[in-house]
Coordinates of C-alpha atoms and ligand atoms in Angstrom, one line a residue:
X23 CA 21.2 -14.4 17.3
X24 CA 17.2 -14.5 16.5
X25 CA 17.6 -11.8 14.2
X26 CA 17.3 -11.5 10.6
X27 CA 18.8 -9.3 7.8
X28 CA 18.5 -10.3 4.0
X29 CA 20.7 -9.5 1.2
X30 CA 19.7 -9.3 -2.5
X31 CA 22.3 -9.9 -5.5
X32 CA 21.1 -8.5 -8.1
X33 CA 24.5 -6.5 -9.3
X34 CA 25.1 -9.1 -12.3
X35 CA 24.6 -7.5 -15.8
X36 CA 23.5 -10.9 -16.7
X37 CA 25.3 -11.4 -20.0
X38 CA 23.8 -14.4 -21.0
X39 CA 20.3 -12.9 -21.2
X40 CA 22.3 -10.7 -24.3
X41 CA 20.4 -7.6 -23.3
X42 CA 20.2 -3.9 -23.1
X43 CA 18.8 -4.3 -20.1
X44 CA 19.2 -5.2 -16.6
X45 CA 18.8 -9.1 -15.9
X46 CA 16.7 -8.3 -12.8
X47 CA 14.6 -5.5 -14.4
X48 CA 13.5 -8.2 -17.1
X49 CA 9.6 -8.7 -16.6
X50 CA 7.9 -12.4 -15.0
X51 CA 4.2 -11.8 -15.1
X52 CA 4.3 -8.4 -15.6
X53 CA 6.6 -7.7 -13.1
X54 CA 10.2 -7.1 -12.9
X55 CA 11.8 -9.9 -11.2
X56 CA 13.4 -8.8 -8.7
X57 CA 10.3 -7.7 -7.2
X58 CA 9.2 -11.7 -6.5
X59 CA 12.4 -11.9 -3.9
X60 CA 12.0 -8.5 -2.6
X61 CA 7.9 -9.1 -1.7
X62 CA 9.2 -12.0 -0.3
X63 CA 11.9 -10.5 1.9
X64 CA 9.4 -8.0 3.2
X65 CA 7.1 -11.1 4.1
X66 CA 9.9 -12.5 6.5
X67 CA 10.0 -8.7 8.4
X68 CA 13.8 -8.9 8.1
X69 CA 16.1 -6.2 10.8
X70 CA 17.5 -5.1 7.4
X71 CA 17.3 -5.7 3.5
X72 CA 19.8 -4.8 1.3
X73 CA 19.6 -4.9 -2.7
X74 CA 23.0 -5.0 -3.9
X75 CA 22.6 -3.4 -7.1
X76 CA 25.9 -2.8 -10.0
X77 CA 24.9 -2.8 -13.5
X78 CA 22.1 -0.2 -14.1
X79 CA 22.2 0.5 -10.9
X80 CA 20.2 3.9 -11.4
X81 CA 17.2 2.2 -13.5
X82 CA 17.0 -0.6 -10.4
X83 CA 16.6 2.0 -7.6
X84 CA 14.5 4.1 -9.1
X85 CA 12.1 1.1 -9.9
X86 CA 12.5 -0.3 -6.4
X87 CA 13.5 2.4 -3.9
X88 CA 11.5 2.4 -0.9
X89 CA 12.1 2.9 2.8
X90 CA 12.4 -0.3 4.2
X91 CA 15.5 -1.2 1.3
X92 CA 19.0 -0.2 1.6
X93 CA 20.9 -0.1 -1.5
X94 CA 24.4 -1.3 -1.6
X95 CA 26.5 -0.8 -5.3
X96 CA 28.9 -3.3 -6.4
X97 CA 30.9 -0.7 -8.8
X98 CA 32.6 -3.7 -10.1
X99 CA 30.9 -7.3 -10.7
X100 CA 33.8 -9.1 -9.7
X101 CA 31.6 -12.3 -8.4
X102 CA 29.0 -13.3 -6.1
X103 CA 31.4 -13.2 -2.7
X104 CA 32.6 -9.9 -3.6
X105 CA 28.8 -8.7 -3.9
X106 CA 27.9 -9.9 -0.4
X107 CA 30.9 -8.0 0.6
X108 CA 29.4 -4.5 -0.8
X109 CA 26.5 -5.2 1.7
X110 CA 29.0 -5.3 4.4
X111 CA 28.7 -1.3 5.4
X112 CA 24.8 -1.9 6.0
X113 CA 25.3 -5.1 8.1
X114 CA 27.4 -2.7 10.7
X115 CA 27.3 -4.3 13.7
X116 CA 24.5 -6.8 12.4
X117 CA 24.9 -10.3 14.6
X118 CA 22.4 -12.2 13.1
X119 CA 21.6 -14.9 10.7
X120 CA 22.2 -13.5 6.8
X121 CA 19.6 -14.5 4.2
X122 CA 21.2 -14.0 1.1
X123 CA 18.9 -14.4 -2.4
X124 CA 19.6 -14.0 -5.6
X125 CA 17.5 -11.1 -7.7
X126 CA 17.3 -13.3 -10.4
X127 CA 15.1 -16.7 -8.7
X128 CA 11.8 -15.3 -8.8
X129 CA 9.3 -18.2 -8.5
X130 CA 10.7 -19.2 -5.1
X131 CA 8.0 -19.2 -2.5
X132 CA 7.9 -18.0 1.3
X133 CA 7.1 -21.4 2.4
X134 CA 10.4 -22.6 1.1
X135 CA 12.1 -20.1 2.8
X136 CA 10.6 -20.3 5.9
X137 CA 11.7 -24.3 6.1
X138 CA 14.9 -23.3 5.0
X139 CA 15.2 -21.1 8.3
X140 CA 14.0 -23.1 10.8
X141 CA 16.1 -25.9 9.6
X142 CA 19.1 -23.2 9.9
X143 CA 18.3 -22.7 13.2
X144 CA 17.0 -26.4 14.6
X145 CA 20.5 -28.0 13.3
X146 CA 22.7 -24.8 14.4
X147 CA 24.4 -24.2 11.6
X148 CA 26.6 -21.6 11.0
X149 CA 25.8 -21.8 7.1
X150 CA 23.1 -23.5 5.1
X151 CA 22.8 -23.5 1.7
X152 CA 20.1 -24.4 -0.3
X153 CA 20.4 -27.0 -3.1
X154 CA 18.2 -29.1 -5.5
X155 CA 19.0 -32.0 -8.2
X156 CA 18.7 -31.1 -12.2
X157 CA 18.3 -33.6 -14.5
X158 CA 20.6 -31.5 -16.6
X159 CA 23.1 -29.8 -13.8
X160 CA 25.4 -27.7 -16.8
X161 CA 26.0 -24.7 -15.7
X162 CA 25.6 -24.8 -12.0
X163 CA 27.7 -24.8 -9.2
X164 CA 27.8 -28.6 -8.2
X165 CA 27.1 -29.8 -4.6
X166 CA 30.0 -32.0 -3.1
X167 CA 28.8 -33.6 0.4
X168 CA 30.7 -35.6 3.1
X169 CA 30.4 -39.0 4.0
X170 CA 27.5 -37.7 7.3
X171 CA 25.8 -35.8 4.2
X172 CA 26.9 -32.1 5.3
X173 CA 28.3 -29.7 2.8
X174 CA 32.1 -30.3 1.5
X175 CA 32.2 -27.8 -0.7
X176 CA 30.9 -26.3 -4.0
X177 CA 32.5 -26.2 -7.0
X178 CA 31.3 -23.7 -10.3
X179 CA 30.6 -25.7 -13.8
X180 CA 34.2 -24.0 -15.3
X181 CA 36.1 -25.4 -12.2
X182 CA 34.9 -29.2 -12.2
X183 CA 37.4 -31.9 -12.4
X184 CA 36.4 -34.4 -15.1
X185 CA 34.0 -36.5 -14.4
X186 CA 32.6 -34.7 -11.3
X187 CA 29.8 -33.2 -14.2
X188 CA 27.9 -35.6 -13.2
X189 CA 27.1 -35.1 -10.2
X190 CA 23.3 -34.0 -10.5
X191 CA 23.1 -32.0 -7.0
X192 CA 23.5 -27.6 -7.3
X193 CA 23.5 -24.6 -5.5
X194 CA 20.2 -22.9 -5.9
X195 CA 22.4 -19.8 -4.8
X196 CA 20.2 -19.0 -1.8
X197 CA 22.6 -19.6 1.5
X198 CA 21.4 -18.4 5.3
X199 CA 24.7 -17.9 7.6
X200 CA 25.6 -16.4 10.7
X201 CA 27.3 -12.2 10.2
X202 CA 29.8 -13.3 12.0
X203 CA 31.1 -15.9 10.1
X204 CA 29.9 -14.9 6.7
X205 CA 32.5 -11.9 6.8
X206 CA 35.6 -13.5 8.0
X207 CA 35.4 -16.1 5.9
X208 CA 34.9 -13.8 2.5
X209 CA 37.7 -11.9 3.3
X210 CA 40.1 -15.0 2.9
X211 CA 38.4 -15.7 -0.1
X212 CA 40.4 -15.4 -3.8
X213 CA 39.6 -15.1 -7.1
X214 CA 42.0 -17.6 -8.2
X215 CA 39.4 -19.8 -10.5
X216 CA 38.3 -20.0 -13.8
X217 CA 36.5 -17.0 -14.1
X218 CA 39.0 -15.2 -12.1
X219 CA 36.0 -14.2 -9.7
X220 CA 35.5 -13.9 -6.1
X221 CA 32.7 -16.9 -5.4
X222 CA 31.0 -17.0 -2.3
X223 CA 30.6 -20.7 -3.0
X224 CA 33.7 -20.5 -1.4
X225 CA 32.9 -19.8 1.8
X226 CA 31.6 -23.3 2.4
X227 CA 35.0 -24.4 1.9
X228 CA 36.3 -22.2 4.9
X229 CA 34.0 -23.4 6.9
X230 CA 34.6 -27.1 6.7
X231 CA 38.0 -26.3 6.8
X232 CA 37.3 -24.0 9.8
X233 CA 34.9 -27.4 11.7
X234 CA 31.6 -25.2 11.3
X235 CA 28.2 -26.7 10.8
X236 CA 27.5 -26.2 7.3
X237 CA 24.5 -28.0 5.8
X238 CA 22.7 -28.8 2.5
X239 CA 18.6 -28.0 2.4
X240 CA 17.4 -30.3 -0.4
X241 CA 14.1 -29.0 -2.2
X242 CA 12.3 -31.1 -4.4
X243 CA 10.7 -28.4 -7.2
X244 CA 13.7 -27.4 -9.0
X245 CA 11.2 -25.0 -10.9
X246 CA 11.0 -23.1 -7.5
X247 CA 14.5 -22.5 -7.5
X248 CA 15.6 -22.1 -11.0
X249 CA 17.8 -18.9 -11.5
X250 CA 17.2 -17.1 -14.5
X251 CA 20.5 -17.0 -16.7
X252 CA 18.7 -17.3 -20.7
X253 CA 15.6 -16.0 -22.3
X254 CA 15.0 -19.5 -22.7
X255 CA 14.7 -19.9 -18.8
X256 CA 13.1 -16.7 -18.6
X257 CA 10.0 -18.2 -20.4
X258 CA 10.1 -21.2 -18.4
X259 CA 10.0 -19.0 -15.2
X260 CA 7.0 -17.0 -16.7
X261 CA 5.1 -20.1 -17.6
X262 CA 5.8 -21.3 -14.1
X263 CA 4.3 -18.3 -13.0
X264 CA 1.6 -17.9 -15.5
X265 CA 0.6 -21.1 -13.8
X266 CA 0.6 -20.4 -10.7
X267 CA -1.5 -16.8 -11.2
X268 CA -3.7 -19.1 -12.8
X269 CA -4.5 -21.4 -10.0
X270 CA -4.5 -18.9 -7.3
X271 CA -7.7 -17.2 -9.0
X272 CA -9.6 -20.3 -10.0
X273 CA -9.3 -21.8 -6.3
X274 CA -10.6 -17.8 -5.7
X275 CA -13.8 -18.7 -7.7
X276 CA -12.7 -17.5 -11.1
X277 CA -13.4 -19.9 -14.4
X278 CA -10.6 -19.8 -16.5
X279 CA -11.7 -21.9 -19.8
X280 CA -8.3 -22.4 -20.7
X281 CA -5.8 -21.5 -18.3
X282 CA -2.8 -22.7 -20.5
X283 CA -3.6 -19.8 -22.8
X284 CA -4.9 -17.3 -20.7
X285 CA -2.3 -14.2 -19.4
X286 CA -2.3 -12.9 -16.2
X287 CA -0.2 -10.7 -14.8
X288 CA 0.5 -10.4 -11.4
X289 CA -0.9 -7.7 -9.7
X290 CA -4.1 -8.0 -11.4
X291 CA -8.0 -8.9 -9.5
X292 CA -10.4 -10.7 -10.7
X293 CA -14.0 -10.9 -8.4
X294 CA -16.0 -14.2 -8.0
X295 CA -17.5 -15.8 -10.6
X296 CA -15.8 -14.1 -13.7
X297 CA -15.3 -16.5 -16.7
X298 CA -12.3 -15.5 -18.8
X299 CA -12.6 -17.2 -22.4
X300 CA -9.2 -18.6 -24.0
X301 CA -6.5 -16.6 -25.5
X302 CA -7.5 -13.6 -23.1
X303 CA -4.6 -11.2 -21.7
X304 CA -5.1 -9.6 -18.6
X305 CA -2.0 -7.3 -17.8
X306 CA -1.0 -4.7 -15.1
X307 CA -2.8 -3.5 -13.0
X308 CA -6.3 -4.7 -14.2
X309 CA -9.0 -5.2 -11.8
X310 CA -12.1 -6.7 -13.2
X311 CA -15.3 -7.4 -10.6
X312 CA -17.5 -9.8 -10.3
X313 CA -19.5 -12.0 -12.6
X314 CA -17.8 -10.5 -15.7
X315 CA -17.2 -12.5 -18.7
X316 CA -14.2 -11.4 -21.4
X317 CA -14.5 -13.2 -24.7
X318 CA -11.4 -14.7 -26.1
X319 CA -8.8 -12.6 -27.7
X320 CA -9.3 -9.8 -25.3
X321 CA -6.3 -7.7 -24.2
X322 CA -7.1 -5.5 -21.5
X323 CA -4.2 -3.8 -19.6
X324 CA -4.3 -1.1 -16.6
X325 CA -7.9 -0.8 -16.5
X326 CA -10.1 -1.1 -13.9
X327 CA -13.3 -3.3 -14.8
X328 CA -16.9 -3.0 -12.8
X329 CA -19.3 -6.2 -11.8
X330 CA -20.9 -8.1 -14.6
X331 CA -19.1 -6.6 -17.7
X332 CA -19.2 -8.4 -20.6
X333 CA -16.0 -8.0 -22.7
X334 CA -16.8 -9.2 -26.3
X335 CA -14.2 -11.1 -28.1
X336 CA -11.0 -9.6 -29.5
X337 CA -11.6 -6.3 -27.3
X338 CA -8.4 -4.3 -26.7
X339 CA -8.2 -2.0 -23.7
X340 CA -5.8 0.2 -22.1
X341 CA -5.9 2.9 -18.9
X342 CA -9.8 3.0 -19.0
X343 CA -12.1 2.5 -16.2
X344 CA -15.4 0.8 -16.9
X345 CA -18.6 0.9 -14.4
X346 CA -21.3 -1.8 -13.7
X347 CA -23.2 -3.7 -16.8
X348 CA -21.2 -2.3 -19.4
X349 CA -21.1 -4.5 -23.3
X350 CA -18.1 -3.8 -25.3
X351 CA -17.0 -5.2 -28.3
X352 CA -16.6 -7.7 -30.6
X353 CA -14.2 -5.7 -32.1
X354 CA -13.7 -2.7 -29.9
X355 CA -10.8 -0.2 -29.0
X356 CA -10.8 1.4 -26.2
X357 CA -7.6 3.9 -25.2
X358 CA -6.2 5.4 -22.1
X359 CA -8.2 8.1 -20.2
X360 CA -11.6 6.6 -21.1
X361 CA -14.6 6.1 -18.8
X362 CA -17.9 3.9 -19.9
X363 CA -20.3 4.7 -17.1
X364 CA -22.9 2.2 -16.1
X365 CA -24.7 0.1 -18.6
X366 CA -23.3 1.8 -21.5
X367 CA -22.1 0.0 -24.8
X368 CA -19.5 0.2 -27.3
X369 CA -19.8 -2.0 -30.1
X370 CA -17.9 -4.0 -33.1
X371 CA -15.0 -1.7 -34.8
X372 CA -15.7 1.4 -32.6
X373 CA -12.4 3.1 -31.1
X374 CA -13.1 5.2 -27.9
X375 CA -9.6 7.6 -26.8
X376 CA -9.9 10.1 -23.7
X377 CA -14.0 10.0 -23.6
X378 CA -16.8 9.4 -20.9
X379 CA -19.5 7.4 -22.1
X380 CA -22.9 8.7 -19.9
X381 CA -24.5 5.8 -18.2
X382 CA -27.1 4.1 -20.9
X383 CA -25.0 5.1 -24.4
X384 CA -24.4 3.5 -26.9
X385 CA -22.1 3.2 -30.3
X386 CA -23.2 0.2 -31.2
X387 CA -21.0 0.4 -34.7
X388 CA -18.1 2.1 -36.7
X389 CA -17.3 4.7 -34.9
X390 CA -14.6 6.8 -33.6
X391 CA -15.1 9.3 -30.1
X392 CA -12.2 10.9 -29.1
X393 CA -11.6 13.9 -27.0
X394 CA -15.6 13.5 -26.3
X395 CA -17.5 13.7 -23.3
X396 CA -21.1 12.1 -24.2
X397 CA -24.4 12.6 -21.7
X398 CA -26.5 9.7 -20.9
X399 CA -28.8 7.6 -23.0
X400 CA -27.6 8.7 -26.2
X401 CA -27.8 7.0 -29.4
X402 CA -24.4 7.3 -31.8
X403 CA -25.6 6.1 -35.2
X404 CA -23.1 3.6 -37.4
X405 CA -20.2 5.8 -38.6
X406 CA -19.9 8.9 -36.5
X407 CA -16.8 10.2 -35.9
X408 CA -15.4 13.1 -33.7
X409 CA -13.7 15.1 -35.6
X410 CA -11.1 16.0 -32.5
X411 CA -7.9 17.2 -34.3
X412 CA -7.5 20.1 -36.8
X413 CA -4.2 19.4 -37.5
X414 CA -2.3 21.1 -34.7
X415 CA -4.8 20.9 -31.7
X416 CA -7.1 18.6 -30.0
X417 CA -10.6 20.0 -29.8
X418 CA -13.1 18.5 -27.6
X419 CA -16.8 17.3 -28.4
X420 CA -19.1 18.1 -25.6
X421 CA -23.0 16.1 -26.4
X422 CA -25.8 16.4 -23.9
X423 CA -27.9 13.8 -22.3
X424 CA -30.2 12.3 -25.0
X425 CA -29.1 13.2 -27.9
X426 CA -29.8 10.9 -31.6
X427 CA -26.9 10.6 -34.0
X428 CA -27.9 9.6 -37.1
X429 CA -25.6 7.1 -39.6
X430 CA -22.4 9.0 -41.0
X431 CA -22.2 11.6 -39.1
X432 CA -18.8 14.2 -38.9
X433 CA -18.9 16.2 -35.6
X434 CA -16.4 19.0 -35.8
X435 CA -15.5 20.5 -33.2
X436 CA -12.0 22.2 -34.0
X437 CA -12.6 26.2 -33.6
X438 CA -9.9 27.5 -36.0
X439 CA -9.9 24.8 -38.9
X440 CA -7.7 25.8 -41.8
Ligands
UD1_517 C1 25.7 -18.8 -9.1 C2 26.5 -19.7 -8.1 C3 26.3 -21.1 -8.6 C4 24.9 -21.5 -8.6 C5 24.1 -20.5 -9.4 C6 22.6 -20.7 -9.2 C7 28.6 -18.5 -7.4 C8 30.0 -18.4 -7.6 N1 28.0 -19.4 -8.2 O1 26.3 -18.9 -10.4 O2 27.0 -22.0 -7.7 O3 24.6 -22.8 -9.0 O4 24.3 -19.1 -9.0 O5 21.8 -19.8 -10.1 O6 28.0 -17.8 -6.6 N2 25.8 -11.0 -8.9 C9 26.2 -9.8 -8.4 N3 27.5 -9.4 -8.5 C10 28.4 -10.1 -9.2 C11 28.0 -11.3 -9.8 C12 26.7 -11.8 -9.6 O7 25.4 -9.1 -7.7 O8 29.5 -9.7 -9.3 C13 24.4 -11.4 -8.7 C14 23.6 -11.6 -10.0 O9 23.0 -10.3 -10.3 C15 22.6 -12.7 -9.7 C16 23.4 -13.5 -8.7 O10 24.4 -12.7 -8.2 O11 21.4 -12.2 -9.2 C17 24.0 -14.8 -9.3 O12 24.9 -14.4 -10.3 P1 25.1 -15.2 -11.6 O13 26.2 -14.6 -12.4 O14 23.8 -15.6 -12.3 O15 25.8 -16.6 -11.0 P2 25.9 -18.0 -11.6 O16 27.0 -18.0 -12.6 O17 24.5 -18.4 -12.2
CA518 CA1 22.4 -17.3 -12.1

């Protein structure tokens, strides 16, 4: 009965997101974020984990397909109880306890969860279901308990009786309940409600009216478990997690000047004693070492940063790797596919695209070197450009170790100019 499986729902087109795209494949710190319940599944080393995936199905399993998931498609998004039913096939002859998350509650933590379990388990419930009070409830299923404080039922926003808006307690949507159970009692459920849905909310019903255990877990951070249904909770959840990125790297010996307007995506590193100025975004999967400092205004995405680099202000950077003691900027653009070897430097308004900058070189000014490879300890005078492109091919510029460029200087390199 120990064991685990845990479902996903992430089937919902999310229609009140009034997208193109996929409610779960919408980004949180740079990451999709459906990816924040999936890590966290994998944390909890489940017997099975199942995505149930419906709209878009194609773009999520292609972004998320990997061994340890099973995918189970929802053809139709008839509700939330008729999802968990389309995982039903990849439970076979599952006995356990069934977490079941929602793909779109990405700042809850494992800690949570873990509480949430063991309560499960110390009460022997057959179904918990975790719940949290709003000051502002619309929307949500609202949490009905009985007299001893167990679960009554739950009862969706459209379907409330009047006055019973008031009540302040919801379903977060997360539930743990034994296979068993959890199957039998969906199949009795109906879609006769005001959204003409099947609602697994319902099964708490059954249960009571079944005498099963079924029991509320109250949390306290309702930012923890906020679902995301609007853009305008979508930027709540990514300030949330903007936050705590934040944190997390500043109690890892990282100064953040002003965390409130500093950007970091998830998946990004940052080494000991790197200061990051205000206004600074650090996106994908950046990795910057340590004792660097980035100016404000930077935007550096994908690239991977050595120790004590010093980032100018209003840099912007993109697929590049840069070695040890590097200077770049004020000023500077630097595009995919470019390498700055150790203690080279790229100054104010130069733009470096697919280039390797030998160890000790500098452009220190208004300059463009694309398509280049450059040698070490060379000197690019003020204005010198590459001349890479001929009009229908790229043509490389190949300068050896030591060379002095003079002010204004065209280098062509294009074989067959017109
Ligand atoms: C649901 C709950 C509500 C709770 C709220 C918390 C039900 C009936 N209602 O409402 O009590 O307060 O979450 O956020 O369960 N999904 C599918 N297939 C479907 C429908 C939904 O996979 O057919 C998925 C969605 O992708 C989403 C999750 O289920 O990840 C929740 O769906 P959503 O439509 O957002 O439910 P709510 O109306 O918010
Ligand atoms: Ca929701």
């Amino acid at each position: 009965m120990n064991e685990l499986a845990v479902v996903i729902l992430a089937a919902g087109k999310g229609t009140r997101m009034k997208s193109d795209l996929v409610k779960v494949l919408h980004p949180v710190a740079g990451s999709p974020m459906l990816r924040y319940p999936l890590d966290l599944s994998r944390n909890l080393k489940p017997s099975r984990l199942i995505v149930v995936v419906g709209f878009q199905a194609d773009r999520v399993q292609e972004k998320f397909k990997a061994q340890d998931v099973t995918f189970a498609l929802q053809k139709e998004q008839l509700g939330t109880g008729h999802a968990v039913l389309a995982a039903k096939p990849a439970l076979r002859g599952f006995r356990g306890r069934v977490l079941i998350l929602s793909g779109d509650v990405p700042l809850l933590t494992e800690e949570t969860v873990s509480k949430f379990l063991k309560s499960h388990q110390a009460r022997k419930a057959v179904l918990s279901v975790m719940t949290v009070e709003l000051e502002n409830p619309k929307g949500y299923g609202r949490v009905f308990r009985n007299a001893d404080g167990s679960l009554l039922r739950i009862t969706e926003d459209k379907d409330l009786k009047p006055g019973e808006e008031k009540v302040r307690e919801i379903n977060t949507g997360i539930y743990c309940v034994d296979a068993d159970f959890l199957f039998s009692a969906l199949s009795q459920v109906t879609p006769q409600n005001a959204q003409k849905e099947y609602y697994l909310t319902d099964i708490v019903a059954r249960a009571n009216s079944e005498k099963k255990k079924v029991f509320p877990f109250l949390v306290e951070d309702s930012l923890e478990v906020m679902g995301i249904n609007t853009r305008v909770e979508l930027a709540r959840a990514n300030q949330g997690m903007k936050k705590k990125i934040a944190e997390q790297h500043m109690l890892d010996g990282v100064t953040l000047i002003d965390p409130e307007t500093t950007y970091i995506d998830r998946e990004v590193k940052i080494g000991r004693d790197s200061v990051i100025h205000p206004s600074c975004h650090l996106l994908g999967k950046t990795s910057l070492g340590k004792g660097c400092v980035i100016e404000p205004g930077c935007k550096i995405a994908n690239t991977q940063v050595g120790n004590q680099v010093t980032i100018k202000a209003s840099s912007v950077i993109s697929e590049c790797k840069i070695e040890d003691l590097v200077e770049v900027g004020p000023f500077a653009h630097l595009r995919p596919d470019s390498l700055l070897r150790g203690g080279s430097k790229i100054g104010n308004f130069v733009e470096v695209k697919k280039a390797v900058i030998g160890k000790g070189t500098k452009a220190n000014h208004l300059s463009y070197i694309g398509d280049a490879t450059l040698g070490e300890k060379i000197n690019v005078g003020a204005g010198t450009v590459t001349c890479n492109y001929d009009g229908k091919k790229k043509h490389p510029t190949v300068i050896e170790d030591g060379v002095f460029i003079g002010s204004n200087t065209a280098l062509s390199s294009g074989q067959d100019r017109p």
